[in-house]
Structures are given as structure tokens and as C-alpha cells.
Amino acid sequence: MRTLTDYLDDAAAKQPDAPAVEFQGETLTYADLHARSTALAATLRGQGIGAGDRVGLWLRKSPESIVSVYGILKTGAAYVPIDPSAPLDRAAKIIANCRLAGVIAQDEHVSWLLDQTSANSPDRPIVAVGSARDTPACPRVIAWPDAVTDASVVTPAGAAGPDPDAQAPAYVLYTSGSKGVPKGVVLSHANAMAFVEWAVAEFGITAHDRVSSHAPLHFDLSVLDVFATCLAGSCVVLLPESQVGMGGVLNRVVVDRKVTVWYSVPNALNRMLKARNSELLGTSSLRVVLFAGEVFPVGSLRRLSELVPQADLYNLYGPTETNVCTFHRVRASDVEPGRLEPVPIGRPCPYATTFVVDECGEPLTQEPGVTGELCVAGPSVMLGYWGDAPLTAGKRLRVVQGDGTSVEVYRTGDTVRVEAGGGYAFLGRNDDMVKVRGHRVELGEVESALSELVREVVCVALGDASGEKHIEAYVVPFSAACEVSELRRHCLAVLPRYMVPEHFHIVAALPRTQSGKLDRRGVLGL
């Protein structure tokens, strides 16, 4: 039974000397990536890590991070990426919630990790990536060079790799949670492979391509970057976190590194289009541009299509829980002058079965103009939420199909309209989850963080002229001494930066509906 690691095994056997990973002047061949990940897997197995475990990946984007992904998977464990820029408080919640068997981390986090020892993981091994002189002397800490030495040296007797299991968890991606803590989405090898294998075929990715990796590993867009490149035998060009928000630098990278396939949130492409050197894109080697995660303003999309007329542009849609499940290839009519409506999210991918249901969960007819909640079934849909069976069950629904049989579906929470031809247009959310720079944000988690300091709080998401959204918080303080600077500092300490409200409004009271609930829409009139 094939798994994601077979992609690397095949590529290393077929083209060992081909470039697999490029990062700031450093290149790993497929032979390098295979050997180092195999050695790392042996090291981890020697520490007792194996099938059914979860290993944290707390690294900045680098060749070591890609080696770590495959090394963890080769043990039979699942990797759990932690945002390297997230506050320590959030990292601690993920580590505790997912009960990690080990962590691969940057050196600067090692001392903190040693202090976090708990009854659940008293001997959790830590692989330290960075300068060896910064690695604390501790039996639990393994320096990166020692972790990736020759596998024959570090593999203990009888510690062979596990039999592959495509249905086993491959990774756990933590997203914002409405209960005030992040929630882990568990996806299997088979979940990812359904998407990856379709994407390579649909977009014609081959060994000649050079694929950008803009998304961090804790963001689901990275699944294509990491695994589709191995399946195709192409090269992934990693972009460091320090550059992902710099449009001008990204334009130069695309041209200088001869990127042929780009995948990111529209926000990144917007920054590139607004940069002074945006005309550079017209000289690029781009042949496919993929975007997902949020609405792409049609004016910006029109500009992009004019700059790279040789490239095929695609809008991909799908929450973390389903991988990509619908897609739309941008047509000339989608960006014609005068059009204001965003491009549709398109038709289902071949592996996905989609339904539109009403408020009661009853399936609606797939006739043009029908609106309702989009539901998805198929092999790309997640295993569930880590450690939260009630939440998993609450997001699932059994739908009766036209032939009388029933199928279990995932409720996306997104409202769509059925378009002519069977595709969908995205209309918005039916709950308090919003997208900020492509990241899912549950407003309830932001409110929970602020509730520690104020009497009442309600958060709303607002958009600007370019279509980008930001969060604003309206708070009723305990006393007149409450300072906005204090609220901002607290949020920065416990939330990722993209979840921190852009503005804080201190008010005497919050509006309520007739039923007594806080009125989110009403706060905009304060």
C-alpha cells in the first residue's frame, strides 16, 4: 500500500542527482533528501518513535524542514507543524493537546521545550536544528548533524521501518478554534494523495518544473509544494518566512529562480502586483499560477492575467479538512473589463463528491441559482479533529443520494450558489469563522484571548478596497484604566500575529439582539 514517502523513494531511484529542494543558494538532490530523511527516521525510531505517534515540527522554512517531514513520515508517525512565529503560549497548547512523542525544533526553542516536560511526555526527545554551540547538553537533545548521519550507524538492531498504511495519519494541522484553543485537523496519507496525484496530472507538473513554496508548513497549501514536487520529480523552491510578505522580493525570486508553478493565497499575489517591479512578472517562466484560501479581487486578477498571459490561472477551493475539493480555471470572461464579481470556486475535483444542503441538512437540487451550505465527501476528507470526537461528529452529516444510498459528508460552513454547468460561486460563511491573509480565524478564539482582560468583547472582520480583511475588537473594560496598548501586548503574547486585531475600540456597552445575544453587526454603528 503506497504512502507519501513512496514519492520520495521513487524520485530518488529514478533521478538521484536531480535538484529536489532549493533554498537561498543551497540545493538538496533527491539522493540527499532520501539519505538524510532515512537517517533521521532511524534516529527517531531509535528514540522509540514509531507508528501512531506524532512529532512536532517547529522549524523555519529550510531544507532541514523538508528532510524532517519525510523523516517523520518514514517512522510511521505523523508530523505536526508549529508556526515558528507563534507565541510560546500557543505552541504550548498544541504540544500539550497533541501529546507529541518528540519535537524537531530550532535551537532557540530547545531550552524552553526542556522546561515544558510533563507527566505525559517526561522523556520526549528533541532534535535541535541550528548552531551546535547553542544546543543544550542534555541526553534528550540530539543535534541535527548527529540526527542525520548515515542510517547504518544510527539504526539499532531490529528497528526496521513500519509497514506502510495509507489510512494512518500523515500530519495534523492546527487551525483557529472557536473554543479559545487551536484545533488539530488530522489527515491521512490517502487524504493527501488524492489531492496531490490529481494536482500533478491536472496541472501537468513534471520533472522540468520549479515549484515555489510560499506557504509555511503549518498551512495546508504546503501539501502541494512538498509532496507534488516529489511525485513529479520537480524542484521545490523554498521562500523564507522573512520574504513572504515582500512583493518586490517575490517578483525577483520568481524570475531569478525560474519558477514555473506558483501557489499562494491571493494576498501574496496582490503584494507582488502592487510592487514597483511588478512588470518583472512579464519576463518570468510562469506557466501555472494557483491561488486559494480567500477571494481574489477581480481587478487584481485581471492585472495578473495581463502580466502573465502565457500562464494558466486557477482558483482552488477547499478547507483544511477536505484538501482542495473544487477548482476553476480562469477564463477570459472572468476578467473582462467591467466585471466585478469574483471568479467562482468551480466544479468538484474528480475525487470529491459535493452536495448543497439547507439549514436542516437536507440536500437541495443542483440547479443553477440554488444556494445553501457546501458539503464534501470522498477520499480527501480528513480523519477527524484530534482528541475531539464531538466536534468531528458535529461537522459530519449523512446525506441520502439520488439512488437512495447515503454517504457521510463534511459540512464546510460555506454558503455557495450553484452555477450553470455544475460549478459553485462562493457567497460567504454561515458562522463566525473568517479568512485573514488566507488563514482561518475563529473570532471566538480572539474574543476568548481578550476576555481575560475585559468585561465583554466582540470581534468583527472588515475588508478594505483591495478585498483584504482585518479584525477589529470592541471591548467593554473593567475600568477606565484599560489601555489599548495593554490589550495589544496581551494578544501578541498569546495569538499569531495575523489574529491580532488591527484596531481596538473601548466602548461603554455592546449592542444586543432582541434575544439578548451580542450583536456583531450592531457594533459597527458604535
mmCIF file of C-alpha atoms in Angstrom, residues 236-453:
data_model
loop_
_atom_site.group_PDB
_atom_site.id
_atom_site.type_symbol
_atom_site.label_atom_id
_atom_site.label_comp_id
_atom_site.label_asym_id
_atom_site.label_seq_id
_atom_site.Cartn_x
_atom_site.Cartn_y
_atom_site.Cartn_z
ATOM 1 C CA VAL A 236 10.633 22.948 -4.813
ATOM 2 C CA VAL A 237 11.978 26.484 -4.344
ATOM 3 C CA LEU A 238 11.536 27.404 -0.673
ATOM 4 C CA LEU A 239 10.795 31.005 0.238
ATOM 5 C CA PRO A 240 11.919 32.045 3.736
ATOM 6 C CA GLU A 241 9.331 33.461 6.121
ATOM 7 C CA SER A 242 11.138 36.800 6.059
ATOM 8 C CA GLN A 243 10.278 37.252 2.365
ATOM 9 C CA VAL A 244 6.697 36.034 2.077
ATOM 10 C CA GLY A 245 5.230 39.494 2.644
ATOM 11 C CA MET A 246 7.657 41.368 0.377
ATOM 12 C CA GLY A 247 6.058 41.627 -3.044
ATOM 13 C CA GLY A 248 9.066 43.105 -4.787
ATOM 14 C CA VAL A 249 11.363 40.370 -3.479
ATOM 15 C CA LEU A 250 8.904 37.679 -4.529
ATOM 16 C CA ASN A 251 8.770 39.067 -8.063
ATOM 17 C CA ARG A 252 12.547 38.892 -8.249
ATOM 18 C CA VAL A 253 12.590 35.332 -6.862
ATOM 19 C CA VAL A 254 10.056 34.157 -9.448
ATOM 20 C CA VAL A 255 12.215 35.497 -12.274
ATOM 21 C CA ASP A 256 15.699 34.725 -10.952
ATOM 22 C CA ARG A 257 14.845 31.222 -9.725
ATOM 23 C CA LYS A 258 12.917 30.456 -12.931
ATOM 24 C CA VAL A 259 9.754 29.428 -11.070
ATOM 25 C CA THR A 260 7.223 27.781 -13.386
ATOM 26 C CA VAL A 261 4.454 26.872 -10.909
ATOM 27 C CA TRP A 262 3.286 29.307 -8.224
ATOM 28 C CA TYR A 263 0.819 28.540 -5.413
ATOM 29 C CA SER A 264 -0.206 31.001 -2.708
ATOM 30 C CA VAL A 265 -3.040 32.957 -1.174
ATOM 31 C CA PRO A 266 -4.268 35.933 -3.243
ATOM 32 C CA ASN A 267 -2.816 38.288 -0.623
ATOM 33 C CA ALA A 268 0.716 37.346 -1.677
ATOM 34 C CA LEU A 269 -0.064 37.856 -5.362
ATOM 35 C CA ASN A 270 -1.680 41.208 -4.513
ATOM 36 C CA ARG A 271 1.552 42.343 -2.855
ATOM 37 C CA MET A 272 3.530 41.252 -5.897
ATOM 38 C CA LEU A 273 1.194 43.132 -8.239
ATOM 39 C CA LYS A 274 1.423 46.300 -6.127
ATOM 40 C CA ALA A 275 5.228 46.256 -6.028
ATOM 41 C CA ARG A 276 7.141 48.704 -8.183
ATOM 42 C CA ASN A 277 8.811 45.895 -10.093
ATOM 43 C CA SER A 278 5.592 44.006 -10.881
ATOM 44 C CA GLU A 279 6.381 44.260 -14.598
ATOM 45 C CA LEU A 280 9.109 41.682 -13.949
ATOM 46 C CA LEU A 281 6.441 39.009 -13.902
ATOM 47 C CA GLY A 282 6.036 39.566 -17.623
ATOM 48 C CA THR A 283 9.544 38.178 -18.140
ATOM 49 C CA SER A 284 9.026 35.158 -15.895
ATOM 50 C CA SER A 285 8.818 31.460 -16.745
ATOM 51 C CA LEU A 286 5.457 31.063 -15.015
ATOM 52 C CA ARG A 287 3.138 28.638 -16.781
ATOM 53 C CA VAL A 288 0.697 27.848 -13.920
ATOM 54 C CA VAL A 289 -0.451 30.190 -11.150
ATOM 55 C CA LEU A 290 -2.616 28.677 -8.422
ATOM 56 C CA PHE A 291 -4.350 30.650 -5.684
ATOM 57 C CA ALA A 292 -6.543 29.570 -2.792
ATOM 58 C CA GLY A 293 -7.650 30.461 0.713
ATOM 59 C CA GLU A 294 -9.552 33.693 0.123
ATOM 60 C CA VAL A 295 -11.322 35.744 -2.517
ATOM 61 C CA PHE A 296 -9.044 37.240 -5.195
ATOM 62 C CA PRO A 297 -10.288 40.742 -6.132
ATOM 63 C CA VAL A 298 -11.145 40.598 -9.813
ATOM 64 C CA GLY A 299 -9.236 43.812 -10.595
ATOM 65 C CA SER A 300 -6.006 42.312 -9.291
ATOM 66 C CA LEU A 301 -6.691 39.040 -11.086
ATOM 67 C CA ARG A 302 -7.210 40.960 -14.331
ATOM 68 C CA ARG A 303 -3.846 42.665 -13.859
ATOM 69 C CA LEU A 304 -2.160 39.317 -13.216
ATOM 70 C CA SER A 305 -3.658 37.780 -16.343
ATOM 71 C CA GLU A 306 -2.331 40.707 -18.363
ATOM 72 C CA LEU A 307 1.191 40.365 -16.946
ATOM 73 C CA VAL A 308 1.453 36.598 -17.460
ATOM 74 C CA PRO A 309 -0.764 35.813 -20.470
ATOM 75 C CA GLN A 310 1.179 32.597 -21.051
ATOM 76 C CA ALA A 311 0.184 31.172 -17.659
ATOM 77 C CA ASP A 312 -2.929 29.202 -16.778
ATOM 78 C CA LEU A 313 -4.595 30.669 -13.680
ATOM 79 C CA TYR A 314 -6.632 28.512 -11.293
ATOM 80 C CA ASN A 315 -8.790 29.268 -8.275
ATOM 81 C CA LEU A 316 -8.605 26.309 -5.859
ATOM 82 C CA TYR A 317 -11.076 25.870 -3.012
ATOM 83 C CA GLY A 318 -11.194 23.594 -0.002
ATOM 84 C CA PRO A 319 -10.945 23.896 3.768
ATOM 85 C CA THR A 320 -8.082 22.171 5.584
ATOM 86 C CA GLU A 321 -10.491 19.351 6.451
ATOM 87 C CA THR A 322 -11.035 18.345 2.803
ATOM 88 C CA ASN A 323 -7.867 19.400 0.978
ATOM 89 C CA VAL A 324 -8.744 21.089 -2.323
ATOM 90 C CA CYS A 325 -12.183 19.859 -3.382
ATOM 91 C CA THR A 326 -13.260 22.251 -6.168
ATOM 92 C CA PHE A 327 -11.306 24.165 -8.801
ATOM 93 C CA HIS A 328 -11.862 26.717 -11.543
ATOM 94 C CA ARG A 329 -9.620 27.612 -14.458
ATOM 95 C CA VAL A 330 -9.814 31.357 -15.018
ATOM 96 C CA ARG A 331 -11.391 32.280 -18.349
ATOM 97 C CA ALA A 332 -11.094 35.479 -20.347
ATOM 98 C CA SER A 333 -14.715 36.250 -19.470
ATOM 99 C CA ASP A 334 -13.870 36.078 -15.753
ATOM 100 C CA VAL A 335 -11.544 39.089 -16.006
ATOM 101 C CA GLU A 336 -13.108 41.106 -18.789
ATOM 102 C CA PRO A 337 -13.297 44.878 -18.198
ATOM 103 C CA GLY A 338 -16.284 45.923 -16.125
ATOM 104 C CA ARG A 339 -16.685 42.608 -14.319
ATOM 105 C CA LEU A 340 -16.811 42.999 -10.538
ATOM 106 C CA GLU A 341 -17.894 39.554 -9.324
ATOM 107 C CA PRO A 342 -15.053 37.315 -8.046
ATOM 108 C CA VAL A 343 -14.297 34.178 -10.026
ATOM 109 C CA PRO A 344 -16.240 31.080 -8.959
ATOM 110 C CA ILE A 345 -14.697 28.296 -6.905
ATOM 111 C CA GLY A 346 -15.651 25.955 -9.718
ATOM 112 C CA ARG A 347 -16.607 22.341 -10.083
ATOM 113 C CA PRO A 348 -15.692 19.383 -7.868
ATOM 114 C CA CYS A 349 -12.325 17.666 -8.284
ATOM 115 C CA PRO A 350 -12.768 14.127 -9.666
ATOM 116 C CA TYR A 351 -12.195 12.549 -6.237
ATOM 117 C CA ALA A 352 -14.701 14.779 -4.430
ATOM 118 C CA THR A 353 -18.477 14.417 -4.248
ATOM 119 C CA THR A 354 -20.246 17.634 -3.330
ATOM 120 C CA PHE A 355 -23.719 18.456 -2.075
ATOM 121 C CA VAL A 356 -25.568 21.663 -1.275
ATOM 122 C CA VAL A 357 -27.818 21.383 1.790
ATOM 123 C CA ASP A 358 -30.312 23.648 3.505
ATOM 124 C CA GLU A 359 -30.252 24.822 7.141
ATOM 125 C CA CYS A 360 -31.672 21.475 8.258
ATOM 126 C CA GLY A 361 -29.029 19.496 6.415
ATOM 127 C CA GLU A 362 -31.383 18.303 3.678
ATOM 128 C CA PRO A 363 -29.834 18.084 0.188
ATOM 129 C CA LEU A 364 -31.010 20.610 -2.388
ATOM 130 C CA THR A 365 -31.238 20.199 -6.132
ATOM 131 C CA GLN A 366 -28.090 21.106 -8.066
ATOM 132 C CA GLU A 367 -29.918 23.604 -10.253
ATOM 133 C CA PRO A 368 -28.405 26.978 -11.212
ATOM 134 C CA GLY A 369 -29.282 29.648 -8.665
ATOM 135 C CA VAL A 370 -29.790 27.295 -5.718
ATOM 136 C CA THR A 371 -27.927 28.446 -2.597
ATOM 137 C CA GLY A 372 -27.001 26.530 0.527
ATOM 138 C CA GLU A 373 -24.147 25.074 2.563
ATOM 139 C CA LEU A 374 -21.497 23.154 0.627
ATOM 140 C CA CYS A 375 -20.760 19.637 1.879
ATOM 141 C CA VAL A 376 -17.970 17.337 0.672
ATOM 142 C CA ALA A 377 -17.424 13.582 0.643
ATOM 143 C CA GLY A 378 -14.608 11.495 -0.753
ATOM 144 C CA PRO A 379 -11.082 10.197 -0.089
ATOM 145 C CA SER A 380 -9.580 13.639 0.566
ATOM 146 C CA VAL A 381 -11.796 14.355 3.606
ATOM 147 C CA MET A 382 -9.997 14.346 6.975
ATOM 148 C CA LEU A 383 -9.963 11.554 9.528
ATOM 149 C CA GLY A 384 -11.274 13.980 12.153
ATOM 150 C CA TYR A 385 -10.252 16.556 14.760
ATOM 151 C CA TRP A 386 -7.544 15.406 17.132
ATOM 152 C CA GLY A 387 -8.950 14.417 20.510
ATOM 153 C CA ASP A 388 -12.374 15.941 19.844
ATOM 154 C CA ALA A 389 -14.907 13.318 18.776
ATOM 155 C CA PRO A 390 -17.925 15.588 19.479
ATOM 156 C CA LEU A 391 -16.551 18.319 17.199
ATOM 157 C CA THR A 392 -15.787 15.748 14.498
ATOM 158 C CA ALA A 393 -19.303 14.330 14.711
ATOM 159 C CA GLY A 394 -20.810 17.813 14.678
ATOM 160 C CA LYS A 395 -19.180 18.621 11.347
ATOM 161 C CA ARG A 396 -20.367 15.427 9.701
ATOM 162 C CA LEU A 397 -23.706 14.750 8.110
ATOM 163 C CA ARG A 398 -25.231 11.727 6.385
ATOM 164 C CA VAL A 399 -26.822 12.669 3.077
ATOM 165 C CA VAL A 400 -29.125 10.495 1.000
ATOM 166 C CA GLN A 401 -28.078 10.397 -2.640
ATOM 167 C CA GLY A 402 -30.297 10.202 -5.686
ATOM 168 C CA ASP A 403 -30.027 6.398 -5.864
ATOM 169 C CA GLY A 404 -31.262 6.020 -2.305
ATOM 170 C CA THR A 405 -27.888 5.229 -0.763
ATOM 171 C CA SER A 406 -26.397 7.501 1.900
ATOM 172 C CA VAL A 407 -22.935 8.967 2.250
ATOM 173 C CA GLU A 408 -21.181 10.760 5.109
ATOM 174 C CA VAL A 409 -20.117 14.301 4.228
ATOM 175 C CA TYR A 410 -18.150 17.117 5.835
ATOM 176 C CA ARG A 411 -20.048 20.358 6.385
ATOM 177 C CA THR A 412 -17.783 23.192 5.230
ATOM 178 C CA GLY A 413 -19.806 26.015 6.789
ATOM 179 C CA ASP A 414 -19.500 27.892 3.483
ATOM 180 C CA THR A 415 -22.540 29.173 1.605
ATOM 181 C CA VAL A 416 -22.400 28.701 -2.166
ATOM 182 C CA ARG A 417 -24.585 29.256 -5.207
ATOM 183 C CA VAL A 418 -24.923 26.594 -7.877
ATOM 184 C CA GLU A 419 -23.726 27.923 -11.222
ATOM 185 C CA ALA A 420 -24.631 26.814 -14.725
ATOM 186 C CA GLY A 421 -22.503 23.830 -15.648
ATOM 187 C CA GLY A 422 -22.418 22.411 -12.122
ATOM 188 C CA GLY A 423 -19.836 24.682 -10.538
ATOM 189 C CA TYR A 424 -20.185 26.907 -7.479
ATOM 190 C CA ALA A 425 -19.808 30.560 -6.556
ATOM 191 C CA PHE A 426 -18.640 31.296 -3.020
ATOM 192 C CA LEU A 427 -21.022 33.568 -1.111
ATOM 193 C CA GLY A 428 -19.567 33.617 2.426
ATOM 194 C CA ARG A 429 -19.522 31.865 5.801
ATOM 195 C CA ASN A 430 -22.520 30.863 7.873
ATOM 196 C CA ASP A 431 -20.637 31.134 11.190
ATOM 197 C CA ASP A 432 -18.031 33.335 12.877
ATOM 198 C CA MET A 433 -15.013 31.942 11.019
ATOM 199 C CA VAL A 434 -13.254 34.415 8.712
ATOM 200 C CA LYS A 435 -10.183 34.371 6.494
ATOM 201 C CA VAL A 436 -7.330 36.808 7.166
ATOM 202 C CA ARG A 437 -4.469 36.647 4.653
ATOM 203 C CA GLY A 438 -5.619 33.147 3.819
ATOM 204 C CA HIS A 439 -5.524 31.939 7.434
ATOM 205 C CA ARG A 440 -8.669 30.642 9.121
ATOM 206 C CA VAL A 441 -9.583 32.709 12.155
ATOM 207 C CA GLU A 442 -12.366 31.840 14.566
ATOM 208 C CA LEU A 443 -13.423 35.181 16.038
ATOM 209 C CA GLY A 444 -14.336 33.282 19.184
ATOM 210 C CA GLU A 445 -10.679 32.428 19.780
ATOM 211 C CA VAL A 446 -9.688 36.105 19.570
ATOM 212 C CA GLU A 447 -12.552 37.031 21.880
ATOM 213 C CA SER A 448 -11.522 34.303 24.313
ATOM 214 C CA ALA A 449 -7.993 35.715 24.488
ATOM 215 C CA LEU A 450 -9.288 39.217 25.214
ATOM 216 C CA SER A 451 -11.916 38.083 27.713
ATOM 217 C CA GLU A 452 -9.153 37.584 30.274
ATOM 218 C CA LEU A 453 -8.665 41.362 30.427
#
